[in-house]
Amino acid sequence: EMKLSNIKILYKILACFALLSVVVGVGLWYATSKMYEIDQIYSEMLEHDVQGMKANLRANARVYNFGRLSWRIIAETEMADMQKTSQEITANSKEFADQIATAKKMLPDFAADFEQASRMFDDIMTKKWPAIEKATMANNNDEAMRLDRALGKAVGAVTRWP
């Protein structure tokens, strides 16, 4: 009859080590697989989410830059400087659109929010900004300042998205 007490102590110790090795091996495999999974998630987050957030912040900076440039163009006294600032505003608007496109691509879950921000900024650039620019170029700074102050709320609303 086979009893545990009939097995030599060396075999009992070897059996314990074998069992312990199996448990350690399974634990090591589990930990390694979880670490790989975490690495994949983190890599994806860095590749997409962080890049999308950076594009979002850059687009937001373009909105604030527009506000700064709109006041600068009013303060300019020379036509050449006004035209240069006007070109900067146009380039700034294009950079905003580029950053929004990148953000939408990297963060598709927020695409609707980015689209809304894009529409709001486009509305400013196509409907509200031309009147300010026209008044500025005509050296009607009082009117340009009045219009730019009114524009402030619209510009602020664009920055209140993801």
mmCIF file of C-alpha atoms in Angstrom, residues 53-137:
data_model
loop_
_atom_site.group_PDB
_atom_site.id
_atom_site.type_symbol
_atom_site.label_atom_id
_atom_site.label_comp_id
_atom_site.label_asym_id
_atom_site.label_seq_id
_atom_site.Cartn_x
_atom_site.Cartn_y
_atom_site.Cartn_z
ATOM 1 C CA MET A 53 -4.433 66.563 -26.011
ATOM 2 C CA LYS A 54 -1.334 68.423 -27.155
ATOM 3 C CA ALA A 55 -3.070 69.345 -30.420
ATOM 4 C CA ASN A 56 -6.083 70.488 -28.394
ATOM 5 C CA LEU A 57 -3.868 72.705 -26.229
ATOM 6 C CA ARG A 58 -2.122 74.098 -29.301
ATOM 7 C CA ALA A 59 -5.483 74.902 -30.897
ATOM 8 C CA ASN A 60 -6.532 76.586 -27.663
ATOM 9 C CA ALA A 61 -3.315 78.621 -27.757
ATOM 10 C CA ARG A 62 -4.194 79.712 -31.309
ATOM 11 C CA VAL A 63 -7.514 81.080 -29.994
ATOM 12 C CA TYR A 64 -5.722 83.108 -27.319
ATOM 13 C CA ASN A 65 -3.174 84.222 -29.898
ATOM 14 C CA PHE A 66 -6.016 85.455 -32.089
ATOM 15 C CA GLY A 67 -7.224 87.633 -29.206
ATOM 16 C CA ARG A 68 -3.720 89.026 -28.731
ATOM 17 C CA LEU A 69 -3.286 89.693 -32.445
ATOM 18 C CA SER A 70 -6.690 91.333 -32.749
ATOM 19 C CA TRP A 71 -5.707 93.888 -30.103
ATOM 20 C CA ARG A 72 -2.273 94.344 -31.648
ATOM 21 C CA ILE A 73 -3.686 95.162 -35.076
ATOM 22 C CA ILE A 74 -5.860 97.865 -33.509
ATOM 23 C CA ALA A 75 -2.827 99.329 -31.725
ATOM 24 C CA GLU A 76 -0.730 99.433 -34.920
ATOM 25 C CA THR A 77 -0.355 102.869 -36.483
ATOM 26 C CA GLU A 78 1.373 101.971 -39.752
ATOM 27 C CA MET A 79 -0.568 100.317 -42.582
ATOM 28 C CA ALA A 80 2.323 97.928 -43.355
ATOM 29 C CA ASP A 81 2.320 96.726 -39.733
ATOM 30 C CA MET A 82 -1.464 96.295 -39.814
ATOM 31 C CA GLN A 83 -1.204 94.206 -42.973
ATOM 32 C CA LYS A 84 1.566 92.096 -41.481
ATOM 33 C CA THR A 85 -0.550 91.447 -38.381
ATOM 34 C CA SER A 86 -3.527 90.650 -40.595
ATOM 35 C CA GLN A 87 -1.405 87.999 -42.338
ATOM 36 C CA GLU A 88 -0.404 86.609 -38.947
ATOM 37 C CA ILE A 89 -4.088 86.342 -38.025
ATOM 38 C CA THR A 90 -4.779 84.430 -41.241
ATOM 39 C CA ALA A 91 -1.853 82.063 -40.558
ATOM 40 C CA ASN A 92 -3.030 81.679 -36.952
ATOM 41 C CA SER A 93 -6.480 80.647 -38.171
ATOM 42 C CA LYS A 94 -4.962 77.996 -40.455
ATOM 43 C CA GLU A 95 -2.824 76.668 -37.589
ATOM 44 C CA PHE A 96 -5.979 76.428 -35.459
ATOM 45 C CA ALA A 97 -7.694 74.367 -38.165
ATOM 46 C CA ASP A 98 -4.639 72.104 -38.512
ATOM 47 C CA GLN A 99 -4.442 71.479 -34.762
ATOM 48 C CA ILE A 100 -8.173 70.756 -34.546
ATOM 49 C CA ALA A 101 -7.861 68.250 -37.395
ATOM 50 C CA THR A 102 -5.017 66.500 -35.558
ATOM 51 C CA ALA A 103 -6.974 66.486 -32.292
ATOM 52 C CA LYS A 104 -10.030 64.988 -34.029
ATOM 53 C CA LYS A 105 -7.881 62.279 -35.584
ATOM 54 C CA MET A 106 -6.132 61.374 -32.327
ATOM 55 C CA LEU A 107 -9.182 61.699 -30.063
ATOM 56 C CA PRO A 108 -12.150 60.503 -32.141
ATOM 57 C CA ASP A 109 -14.362 60.287 -29.039
ATOM 58 C CA PHE A 110 -14.208 64.094 -28.828
ATOM 59 C CA ALA A 111 -14.591 64.758 -32.552
ATOM 60 C CA ALA A 112 -18.011 66.370 -32.096
ATOM 61 C CA ASP A 113 -16.620 68.784 -29.492
ATOM 62 C CA PHE A 114 -13.684 69.674 -31.709
ATOM 63 C CA GLU A 115 -16.042 70.173 -34.634
ATOM 64 C CA GLN A 116 -18.160 72.535 -32.542
ATOM 65 C CA ALA A 117 -15.077 74.540 -31.539
ATOM 66 C CA SER A 118 -13.998 74.654 -35.159
ATOM 67 C CA ARG A 119 -17.411 75.949 -36.247
ATOM 68 C CA MET A 120 -17.360 78.604 -33.517
ATOM 69 C CA PHE A 121 -13.875 79.813 -34.486
ATOM 70 C CA ASP A 122 -14.776 79.733 -38.166
ATOM 71 C CA ASP A 123 -17.855 81.821 -37.379
ATOM 72 C CA ILE A 124 -15.630 84.383 -35.659
ATOM 73 C CA MET A 125 -13.178 84.471 -38.546
ATOM 74 C CA THR A 126 -15.791 84.705 -41.321
ATOM 75 C CA LYS A 127 -18.588 86.753 -39.735
ATOM 76 C CA LYS A 128 -17.177 88.857 -36.895
ATOM 77 C CA TRP A 129 -13.502 89.425 -37.649
ATOM 78 C CA PRO A 130 -13.890 91.049 -41.103
ATOM 79 C CA ALA A 131 -15.770 94.032 -39.594
ATOM 80 C CA ILE A 132 -13.012 94.572 -37.016
ATOM 81 C CA GLU A 133 -10.324 94.283 -39.657
ATOM 82 C CA LYS A 134 -12.163 96.710 -41.937
ATOM 83 C CA ALA A 135 -12.540 99.285 -39.142
ATOM 84 C CA THR A 136 -8.886 98.881 -38.187
ATOM 85 C CA MET A 137 -7.615 99.281 -41.736
#
